[in-house]
């Protein structure tokens, strides 16, 4: 697992955007910028935040790439199935105890790292990652090679000397197009690492799964229609598959939007230009250079790797940070700051980007442009712009191409003149009647729900919503092909009053987010063990409930369903709004699967949030012999309680209430 963090650095709150999604059990850092709406979460942090995290990236700011919800796996009952020369079914403790573990720093980057630069040239099929879709963490686990050898892979290969084998991998996550399955040639797979796998098996043919064919492919630049016959051929062609990273380097400082005031600058002042670089196939980055004159002359940079071990065997699996100190005066005359890297085989990066429909593997020279700005007080400053900025911002030096601007004008011009009020649009918010608003246009998306590649949930999350969020979410992940399909559903525009509401709402959310980032997250859950395995949970704050039960719920990650349970506080609600729950935890073992909700609660860290609502139940004790049953009030002088299991706690509540109230005349017997 990634990271080298202490608890105080870990996020403690569930993001509001996740609260009603299958990922509602995962705290996320407020520093992450969401790129694909609420769900599934795909995100990155600001480039300088990533770099300042150090050579070993803290887990909360590591980029996130998901095709669906995160599987909620428990160490105690997760199994890995291996099928080779023989079949194995191994639990996590068996993997840990039977095989040697390694713990080594490994750099990961999405193949779509720097995709937003390609989207500025022409829309790709996928969303906008900047150069921050990367990170280097310590990863600990057993080697797939060792597990495959234990499954008699050598015997299988020896028995079939004329066959070439592929190692197939299946993830534990449930996705819109089925399980995420992919494969690697056997020789390559013996040196690979994988996470949250549920199955590994061998075949003598390549996988035909959806994600192996359509994910992580770099098609030729002339293909701009993913549904065309030539595109479908190339998706299945071995030349388009991506199995290794490409050589890449990025400038981090000067940062996007950074200014240097030239007025008070002392003579000979220096500035440190810095960034990161990485390579694929375990190749070492041999050299990093920057240029200030468009690539005519290049300057050598200092490289810094993480602390040992920086390699495993003869391979380098980490990134490096680089820097060079230059006089500030050189930036005034510079047309740009360029960076390029070389690997140990003397391969280097191309000067210009290579566009492709999937937006993969952009590794051209990274360019930062300085601009001289004169302010009203006669001071002069240098402003630096990166190619693109994080999220939907367009403050980088790259702007949408002419063809993209023309396409945008066409889309706006195609909208019919019929206008809809906010109140009218908000009525159409169901699966049978689903309207969405994108760029001020109103679309009836009901017919799209059945075939939408991302599932109907992604659309229904915006049904009847009159805000800018839908536009941001749609444009972040859809290409021109999807834009053309959307035109078929257009029915009109929003009124000017509705548009004003959308703009005001967007400004308010931006202000609230800015305030949230300045605050420390509040502790929402305190947990300690009363007598293991019976932990005491203390949620807070909570509006004091009447004296009966409250329900907790969690969204399970393996489906869109919601898991609920009913529990009763063990004591009176306290003045601060908190209360205590005691939940017996039944851990999974070889004889039974364990309690689902109790195990989820057991996985929570202090400060994480749970959803609580209540009271529930049809009987309420009102005090001094008075009970409310099914909404009607009754008086009982003698009460007999027969209690067991989860019924002990609500019975305890009634007994405590009677005993603590001095004038309560209720007589009680309990069994």
XYZ file of C-alpha atoms in Angstrom:
671
model
C 0.000 0.000 0.000
C 1.235 3.550 -0.695
C 2.467 6.182 1.642
C 4.723 7.009 4.501
C 2.348 9.140 6.538
C 1.504 9.678 10.146
C -2.119 9.655 11.254
C -2.421 13.405 11.631
C -1.754 13.832 7.899
C -4.526 11.483 6.835
C -7.900 12.947 5.791
C -10.560 12.421 8.457
C -13.743 13.586 6.788
C -15.929 12.125 4.075
C -16.235 14.657 1.275
C -19.772 15.953 0.831
C -19.642 14.826 -2.811
C -19.047 11.221 -1.666
C -21.695 11.041 1.042
C -24.328 9.355 -1.116
C -21.994 7.431 -3.408
C -20.575 3.905 -2.996
C -17.328 5.567 -1.855
C -18.946 7.155 1.205
C -16.594 5.198 3.487
C -13.379 6.758 2.093
C -12.033 10.045 3.509
C -10.471 12.202 0.791
C -8.103 15.134 1.047
C -9.638 18.549 0.388
C -6.534 19.290 -1.701
C -7.708 16.928 -4.454
C -9.357 18.491 -7.494
C -12.164 16.311 -8.865
C -11.974 15.855 -12.612
C -14.966 13.610 -13.382
C -17.732 14.839 -11.125
C -18.865 13.107 -7.974
C -18.470 9.471 -8.989
C -16.326 7.653 -9.872
C -13.599 9.749 -8.334
C -10.715 10.745 -10.582
C -8.597 13.503 -9.119
C -5.237 15.185 -8.767
C -3.724 17.936 -6.653
C -2.065 21.132 -7.754
C 1.344 20.442 -9.342
C 3.278 22.377 -6.698
C 1.411 20.569 -3.906
C 2.452 17.233 -5.416
C 6.093 18.310 -5.752
C 6.280 19.823 -2.266
C 5.045 16.506 -0.877
C 8.567 15.234 -1.485
C 10.204 12.391 -3.343
C 7.897 9.974 -1.509
C 4.350 11.161 -2.155
C 2.015 11.296 0.883
C -1.020 9.076 0.298
C -3.671 11.845 0.633
C -2.241 13.804 -2.327
C -1.502 10.861 -4.614
C -3.475 11.085 -7.842
C -6.648 8.978 -8.053
C -7.750 6.958 -11.101
C -10.970 4.933 -10.853
C -13.317 3.300 -13.356
C -15.909 2.689 -10.652
C -16.268 2.487 -6.885
C -13.385 1.361 -4.688
C -13.855 -2.246 -3.529
C -14.267 -2.487 0.246
C -11.960 -5.399 0.996
C -11.348 -6.912 4.406
C -8.008 -8.503 5.174
C -9.715 -11.342 7.043
C -11.843 -12.641 4.172
C -10.305 -11.427 0.889
C -9.001 -14.291 -1.256
C -6.729 -14.405 -4.304
C -7.344 -17.224 -6.800
C -4.382 -18.407 -8.908
C -4.783 -20.848 -11.794
C -1.611 -22.097 -13.508
C -0.132 -25.602 -13.293
C -2.426 -26.056 -10.315
C -5.087 -23.997 -8.564
C -4.456 -22.032 -5.373
C -6.837 -20.004 -3.218
C -4.857 -17.847 -0.809
C -6.011 -15.533 1.951
C -4.069 -12.433 2.904
C -2.445 -14.067 5.944
C -1.376 -16.991 3.753
C 0.213 -14.651 1.223
C 1.981 -12.792 4.010
C 3.245 -15.888 5.819
C 4.114 -18.156 2.891
C 5.947 -15.685 0.640
C 8.680 -13.097 1.070
C 7.430 -9.513 1.096
C 9.230 -6.581 -0.442
C 8.810 -2.896 0.408
C 10.170 -0.631 -2.288
C 9.486 2.858 -3.700
C 7.675 2.704 -7.041
C 6.627 5.615 -9.221
C 3.175 5.533 -10.821
C 1.801 7.866 -13.473
C -1.458 7.605 -15.325
C -0.971 7.051 -19.057
C -3.172 10.130 -19.363
C -0.726 12.319 -17.442
C -0.579 15.718 -19.240
C -3.718 14.880 -21.254
C -5.195 18.346 -20.806
C -2.536 19.722 -23.167
C -3.810 17.355 -25.881
C -7.422 18.329 -25.137
C -6.510 21.941 -25.843
C -5.405 20.906 -29.326
C -8.474 18.749 -29.965
C -10.887 16.950 -27.677
C -9.865 13.418 -26.767
C -12.287 10.859 -25.340
C -11.137 11.298 -21.763
C -10.871 13.856 -18.965
C -8.232 16.460 -18.172
C -5.209 15.368 -16.171
C -2.439 17.954 -15.941
C 1.158 16.957 -15.110
C 0.131 16.047 -11.535
C -1.314 12.591 -12.345
C 1.785 11.009 -10.836
C 3.281 9.989 -7.520
C 5.981 7.849 -5.918
C 5.168 5.713 -2.873
C 6.488 2.736 -0.965
C 4.565 -0.380 -2.014
C 4.692 -3.528 0.073
C 3.630 -7.012 -0.903
C 4.651 -10.337 -2.401
C 5.951 -10.733 -5.939
C 3.544 -12.207 -8.521
C 6.480 -14.286 -9.724
C 6.690 -16.123 -6.398
C 2.959 -16.831 -6.326
C 2.964 -18.100 -9.910
C 5.906 -20.387 -9.191
C 3.985 -21.829 -6.233
C 1.138 -22.566 -8.664
C 3.492 -24.736 -10.767
C 3.801 -22.320 -13.663
C 7.126 -23.903 -14.647
C 5.488 -27.313 -15.021
C 2.751 -25.797 -17.200
C 5.308 -24.118 -19.470
C 7.435 -27.275 -19.649
C 4.414 -29.371 -20.672
C 3.560 -26.911 -23.458
C 6.926 -25.888 -24.974
C 5.415 -24.566 -28.215
C 2.868 -22.264 -26.595
C 3.183 -18.634 -25.544
C 1.324 -17.864 -22.341
C -0.445 -14.758 -21.100
C -0.986 -13.958 -17.442
C -4.495 -12.587 -16.896
C -5.431 -10.389 -13.937
C -8.905 -9.605 -12.629
C -9.650 -6.830 -10.156
C -12.109 -6.972 -7.274
C -14.031 -3.893 -8.407
C -17.424 -4.129 -10.149
C -17.572 -1.779 -13.139
C -20.093 -0.713 -15.768
C -18.493 -2.991 -18.386
C -17.833 -5.914 -16.044
C -14.703 -6.734 -14.087
C -11.475 -4.913 -14.898
C -9.427 -7.606 -16.600
C -6.140 -7.278 -18.439
C -3.214 -9.486 -19.376
C 0.546 -9.440 -19.873
C 2.975 -11.778 -21.635
C 4.280 -14.339 -19.159
C 7.895 -13.129 -19.209
C 6.793 -9.549 -18.571
C 4.255 -10.476 -15.890
C 6.902 -12.251 -13.820
C 8.393 -8.804 -13.118
C 5.160 -6.874 -12.499
C 3.254 -5.634 -9.439
C -0.530 -5.410 -8.987
C -3.101 -4.246 -6.438
C -6.561 -5.388 -5.180
C -6.546 -8.483 -7.380
C -9.092 -11.248 -6.967
C -7.814 -13.696 -9.602
C -4.692 -14.535 -11.658
C -4.809 -17.177 -14.387
C -2.896 -18.284 -17.493
C -4.144 -18.612 -21.055
C -2.445 -19.191 -24.405
C -4.300 -16.234 -25.945
C -4.769 -12.536 -25.188
C -7.677 -11.298 -23.133
C -10.828 -10.132 -24.923
C -12.174 -8.153 -21.954
C -13.563 -4.662 -22.527
C -10.953 -2.842 -20.469
C -8.021 -4.678 -22.016
C -9.209 -3.668 -25.487
C -10.379 -0.116 -24.844
C -8.263 1.088 -21.921
C -4.621 2.243 -22.098
C -4.323 2.212 -25.882
C -2.513 4.826 -27.950
C -4.114 4.941 -31.383
C -2.546 6.689 -34.418
C -3.235 10.425 -34.667
C -5.322 10.180 -37.845
C -8.069 8.278 -35.982
C -10.576 10.745 -34.523
C -13.739 8.614 -34.581
C -13.569 5.821 -31.962
C -16.525 4.027 -33.567
C -14.991 3.811 -37.035
C -13.942 0.490 -38.532
C -10.239 1.410 -38.545
C -10.464 2.488 -34.893
C -11.975 -0.856 -33.884
C -9.174 -2.666 -35.710
C -6.477 -0.585 -34.040
C -7.981 -1.034 -30.566
C -7.210 -4.724 -31.015
C -3.822 -4.291 -32.667
C -0.786 -5.218 -30.508
C 1.055 -2.041 -31.547
C -1.382 0.183 -29.627
C -1.211 -1.473 -26.195
C 0.570 0.467 -23.458
C 2.528 -1.670 -20.970
C 5.334 0.724 -19.979
C 5.735 4.407 -19.234
C 7.462 6.805 -21.607
C 10.313 9.132 -20.746
C 8.926 12.403 -19.392
C 9.977 15.560 -17.537
C 8.016 18.484 -16.117
C 8.777 21.981 -14.793
C 7.148 22.665 -11.403
C 8.759 25.986 -10.532
C 8.274 28.687 -11.611
C 4.721 27.681 -10.703
C 1.584 28.396 -12.702
C 0.642 32.038 -12.040
C 3.789 32.762 -10.011
C 5.071 36.350 -10.119
C 8.541 37.764 -9.526
C 8.615 41.461 -8.652
C 11.467 43.033 -10.595
C 11.328 46.450 -8.934
C 13.114 45.573 -5.700
C 15.250 42.796 -7.112
C 18.923 42.948 -6.116
C 21.573 42.591 -8.757
C 22.618 39.015 -9.407
C 19.519 37.534 -7.720
C 19.157 33.819 -8.396
C 16.088 31.626 -8.883
C 15.874 27.831 -8.610
C 14.045 26.212 -11.510
C 12.911 22.728 -10.488
C 10.685 19.853 -11.476
C 10.498 16.090 -11.839
C 11.355 13.412 -14.416
C 10.693 9.700 -14.882
C 11.179 6.904 -17.379
C 9.605 3.524 -18.150
C 10.791 -0.089 -18.246
C 12.984 0.500 -15.205
C 15.381 2.688 -17.204
C 17.380 5.324 -15.354
C 16.899 9.005 -16.228
C 20.432 9.757 -17.359
C 20.207 13.524 -17.887
C 17.818 16.486 -17.490
C 18.330 19.778 -19.334
C 16.551 23.136 -19.617
C 16.627 25.695 -22.397
C 15.768 29.405 -22.359
C 16.122 30.042 -26.094
C 13.645 27.687 -27.699
C 15.862 24.608 -27.604
C 19.007 26.017 -29.289
C 21.214 25.725 -26.188
C 20.633 23.459 -23.192
C 21.749 23.697 -19.540
C 22.548 20.657 -17.352
C 20.426 20.100 -14.215
C 21.142 18.476 -10.832
C 19.165 15.252 -10.209
C 17.950 13.967 -6.836
C 16.526 10.483 -6.236
C 14.646 9.159 -3.189
C 16.747 7.599 -0.433
C 17.920 4.003 -0.947
C 16.670 1.703 -2.235
C 16.176 3.629 -5.479
C 16.317 0.509 -7.593
C 15.349 -3.145 -7.408
C 17.859 -5.399 -9.113
C 19.129 -3.435 -12.103
C 15.933 -1.454 -12.592
C 14.986 2.062 -11.504
C 11.318 2.299 -10.499
C 11.212 5.799 -8.947
C 11.025 9.308 -10.296
C 13.605 11.986 -9.554
C 13.489 15.678 -8.742
C 15.802 18.026 -10.611
C 16.845 21.668 -10.278
C 19.097 24.363 -11.686
C 19.894 27.808 -10.216
C 19.742 30.660 -12.740
C 19.978 34.479 -12.571
C 16.504 36.050 -12.630
C 17.709 38.424 -15.325
C 17.875 35.522 -17.791
C 14.111 35.024 -17.556
C 13.468 38.584 -18.733
C 15.099 37.818 -22.085
C 13.857 34.211 -22.287
C 11.163 33.311 -24.806
C 10.277 30.282 -22.661
C 11.653 27.702 -20.226
C 11.848 24.218 -21.760
C 12.826 20.919 -20.169
C 13.774 17.564 -21.662
C 15.230 14.344 -20.263
C 17.381 11.494 -21.573
C 17.340 7.887 -20.419
C 20.305 5.540 -20.093
C 19.893 4.504 -23.756
C 20.112 8.194 -24.810
C 16.460 8.323 -25.861
C 14.880 11.742 -25.360
C 11.493 13.477 -25.579
C 9.855 14.870 -28.744
C 9.653 18.672 -29.054
C 5.920 18.673 -29.930
C 2.903 16.730 -28.575
C 1.472 13.748 -30.450
C -2.341 13.930 -30.330
C -4.341 10.703 -30.080
C -8.028 9.998 -29.444
C -7.392 8.443 -25.999
C -5.091 11.270 -24.880
C -2.324 8.864 -23.864
C 1.414 9.227 -23.286
C 1.940 12.950 -23.882
C 5.671 13.403 -23.220
C 6.755 16.360 -25.347
C 9.059 19.090 -24.032
C 7.345 20.846 -21.131
C 7.186 24.607 -21.665
C 6.659 27.455 -19.182
C 6.306 30.958 -20.622
C 7.307 34.164 -18.803
C 5.340 37.375 -19.407
C 6.385 40.890 -18.429
C 3.623 42.866 -16.697
C 3.604 46.582 -15.882
C 1.227 47.621 -13.096
C -0.392 50.994 -12.425
C 2.133 51.842 -9.686
C 4.952 51.694 -12.294
C 6.313 48.388 -10.897
C 7.211 45.581 -13.270
C 6.872 41.874 -12.639
C 7.361 38.560 -14.397
C 4.297 36.284 -14.623
C 4.823 32.599 -15.455
C 2.250 30.447 -17.223
C 2.270 26.672 -17.591
C 0.589 25.051 -20.617
C -2.563 24.309 -18.596
C -3.982 24.765 -15.116
C -5.679 22.270 -12.806
C -9.355 21.411 -13.257
C -11.542 23.490 -15.584
C -9.406 26.625 -15.333
C -8.079 28.061 -18.616
C -5.326 30.293 -17.219
C -2.458 28.435 -18.896
C -0.786 29.698 -22.060
C -2.497 27.009 -24.149
C -5.978 27.937 -25.371
C -8.569 25.816 -27.175
C -7.641 25.452 -30.839
C -9.587 27.229 -33.579
C -11.369 24.001 -34.501
C -12.446 23.503 -30.881
C -13.734 27.078 -30.667
C -15.726 26.600 -33.887
C -17.169 23.356 -32.522
C -18.218 25.149 -29.329
C -19.974 27.888 -31.338
C -21.811 25.238 -33.383
C -23.026 23.517 -30.244
C -24.380 26.745 -28.792
C -26.020 27.706 -32.085
C -27.804 24.354 -32.329
C -29.902 24.970 -29.218
C -33.644 25.606 -29.880
C -35.164 28.845 -28.653
C -37.617 27.306 -26.140
C -36.720 28.390 -22.600
C -37.319 26.603 -19.298
C -37.446 28.020 -15.783
C -35.506 26.559 -12.902
C -38.725 25.314 -11.283
C -39.781 23.482 -14.449
C -36.418 21.761 -14.910
C -36.238 20.605 -11.279
C -39.446 18.561 -11.741
C -37.707 16.219 -14.215
C -35.426 14.373 -11.801
C -36.321 10.691 -12.069
C -35.152 7.685 -14.043
C -38.336 7.870 -16.143
C -38.063 11.612 -16.724
C -34.487 12.869 -16.622
C -33.475 16.381 -17.722
C -29.963 17.796 -17.366
C -28.475 21.246 -17.975
C -25.135 21.607 -19.782
C -23.772 25.028 -20.808
C -27.175 26.578 -20.273
C -28.862 24.126 -22.643
C -31.578 21.745 -21.440
C -31.432 18.099 -22.528
C -33.886 15.240 -22.048
C -31.404 12.481 -21.170
C -33.997 9.820 -20.309
C -33.212 7.758 -23.421
C -29.465 7.856 -22.690
C -29.704 6.140 -19.293
C -30.003 2.652 -20.746
C -26.823 2.747 -22.841
C -24.587 5.331 -21.151
C -21.049 3.808 -20.890
C -20.554 5.276 -17.433
C -23.828 3.862 -16.119
C -27.084 5.685 -15.439
C -25.993 6.797 -11.962
C -23.569 9.359 -13.364
C -26.449 11.074 -15.208
C -29.106 10.682 -12.513
C -26.787 12.459 -10.061
C -27.490 15.611 -12.106
C -31.141 14.988 -13.005
C -33.186 18.139 -12.521
C -30.192 20.041 -11.180
C -29.818 23.646 -12.300
C -26.171 24.414 -11.597
C -22.738 24.647 -13.199
C -21.582 21.326 -11.722
C -23.232 19.322 -14.491
C -21.408 21.302 -17.174
C -18.037 20.872 -15.471
C -18.579 17.152 -14.969
C -19.732 16.601 -18.548
C -16.999 18.581 -20.265
C -14.264 17.049 -18.133
C -14.796 13.545 -19.508
C -16.583 13.767 -22.884
C -15.135 14.243 -26.359
C -16.681 15.813 -29.469
C -18.296 12.491 -30.354
C -20.235 12.567 -27.083
C -21.053 16.243 -27.650
C -22.584 15.342 -31.015
C -24.677 12.586 -29.408
C -25.887 15.030 -26.779
C -27.229 17.362 -29.480
C -29.886 14.774 -30.304
C -31.382 15.244 -26.831
C -31.554 19.038 -26.699
C -34.981 20.533 -25.988
C -34.233 24.155 -25.134
C -32.328 26.613 -22.946
C -32.574 27.909 -19.394
C -34.070 31.330 -18.787
C -31.803 34.250 -17.948
C -33.071 34.133 -14.362
C -32.088 30.453 -14.115
C -28.665 31.232 -15.608
C -28.137 33.993 -13.024
C -29.006 31.475 -10.294
C -26.448 29.003 -11.700
C -23.688 31.611 -11.729
C -24.496 32.768 -8.202
C -24.554 29.169 -6.967
C -21.141 28.493 -8.572
C -19.620 31.582 -6.954
C -21.026 30.607 -3.553
C -19.636 27.064 -3.809
C -16.242 28.432 -4.804
C -16.227 30.717 -1.763
C -17.310 27.883 0.547
C -14.574 25.616 -0.790
C -12.003 28.338 -0.197
C -13.141 28.652 3.430
C -13.178 24.865 3.917
C -9.559 24.573 2.794
C -8.536 26.976 5.581
C -10.143 24.913 8.350
C -8.927 21.832 10.143
C -11.373 18.922 9.802
C -13.481 18.333 12.940
C -13.412 15.010 14.694
C -16.615 13.136 13.913
C -15.965 9.739 15.433
C -14.139 8.629 18.565
C -13.656 4.905 19.053
C -12.319 2.787 21.899
C -12.742 -0.840 22.866
C -14.966 -1.587 25.839
C -13.958 -5.243 25.791
C -12.656 -6.590 22.521
C -14.325 -7.426 20.221
C -17.030 -5.004 21.459
C -15.861 -1.445 20.615
C -17.609 1.655 21.873
C -18.311 4.244 19.157
C -18.930 7.876 20.003
C -20.305 9.877 17.037
C -20.484 13.668 17.457
C -21.994 16.166 17.030
C -25.533 14.817 16.908
C -28.879 16.454 17.585
C -30.195 14.693 20.733
C -32.669 11.953 19.735
C -35.646 10.709 21.698
C -34.819 7.718 23.854
C -34.956 4.901 21.347
C -32.889 3.599 18.455
C -30.966 5.331 15.673
C -29.812 3.784 12.404
C -26.385 3.952 10.777
C -25.812 3.363 7.079
C -22.887 2.780 4.758
C -22.738 2.511 0.988
C -21.086 -0.753 0.008
C -18.471 -0.388 -2.687
C -19.309 -3.550 -4.587
C -22.758 -2.335 -5.572
C -24.892 0.757 -5.540
C -26.878 -0.577 -2.580
C -26.942 0.992 0.853
C -26.228 -1.059 3.956
C -28.136 -0.077 7.112
C -28.336 -1.280 10.686
C -30.261 -0.177 13.755
C -28.543 0.436 17.095
C -29.473 2.136 20.333
C -27.361 4.580 22.369
C -26.305 3.063 25.680
C -26.577 6.291 27.702
C -28.377 9.585 27.737
C -27.320 11.939 24.940
C -24.631 14.273 26.244
C -24.751 18.060 26.239
C -22.390 18.358 23.288
C -24.721 16.307 21.091
C -22.629 13.138 21.192
C -23.834 9.703 22.253
C -22.373 6.228 22.752
C -23.027 3.070 20.741
C -21.698 -0.347 21.690
C -21.510 -2.707 18.699
C -20.317 -6.282 19.047
C -17.974 -7.148 16.191
C -18.130 -10.640 14.711
C -14.915 -11.014 12.741
C -14.888 -13.348 9.703
C -13.247 -16.732 10.034
C -13.319 -20.102 8.294
C -16.755 -20.892 9.782
C -18.707 -17.686 9.151
C -18.371 -14.459 7.107
C -18.669 -12.090 10.057
C -20.952 -9.131 10.620
C -20.923 -6.786 7.620
C -21.768 -3.479 9.322
C -19.777 -4.214 12.484
C -16.679 -4.970 10.386
C -17.153 -1.771 8.390
C -17.404 0.198 11.643
C -14.321 -1.593 12.935
C -12.363 -0.343 9.893
C -13.196 3.305 10.629
C -10.489 5.583 11.962
C -11.146 8.244 14.586
C -12.500 11.340 12.884
C -14.251 9.558 10.030
C -17.951 10.137 9.492
C -20.947 7.823 9.651
C -24.443 8.700 8.489
C -26.940 8.537 11.352
C -30.672 9.074 11.299
C -33.469 8.334 13.700
C -35.226 7.719 15.878
C -36.794 4.557 14.486
C -39.119 2.071 16.149
C -42.826 2.087 16.931
C -42.607 2.284 20.753
C -41.292 5.345 22.616
C -41.041 5.859 26.364
C -42.264 9.365 27.235
C -41.586 9.137 30.980
C -43.588 8.436 34.178
C -45.563 5.409 32.890
C -46.418 7.009 29.534
C -45.641 5.166 26.297
C -46.315 6.047 22.686
C -47.254 2.984 20.609
C -47.852 3.414 16.859
C -48.458 7.112 17.416
C -51.019 6.661 20.232
C -50.211 7.429 23.889
C -50.844 4.758 26.565
C -50.178 4.539 30.318
C -48.690 1.401 31.930
C -47.886 1.268 35.650
C -46.114 -2.096 35.437
C -43.691 -2.932 32.667
C -41.982 -6.268 32.049
C -39.028 -6.263 29.658
C -37.689 -9.478 28.097
C -34.336 -8.509 26.645
C -31.698 -10.266 24.546
C -29.089 -9.519 21.909
C -29.455 -6.057 20.370
C -32.654 -5.585 22.390
C -30.651 -5.158 25.621
C -29.596 -1.617 24.809
C -33.038 -0.036 24.201
C -34.301 -1.856 27.322
C -31.368 -0.423 29.255
C -32.359 3.040 28.032
C -35.861 2.662 29.508
C -34.574 1.285 32.832
C -31.998 4.104 33.122
C -34.665 6.715 32.385
C -36.988 5.314 35.081
C -34.247 5.128 37.718
C -32.806 8.568 36.978
C -36.184 10.328 37.163
C -37.048 10.758 40.875
C -40.830 11.159 40.416
C -41.223 8.312 37.901
C -43.681 5.770 39.367
C -43.239 3.076 36.707
C -42.597 -0.398 38.109
C -40.280 -2.565 36.049
C -39.247 -6.202 35.811
C -36.519 -7.271 33.366
C -35.516 -10.716 32.189
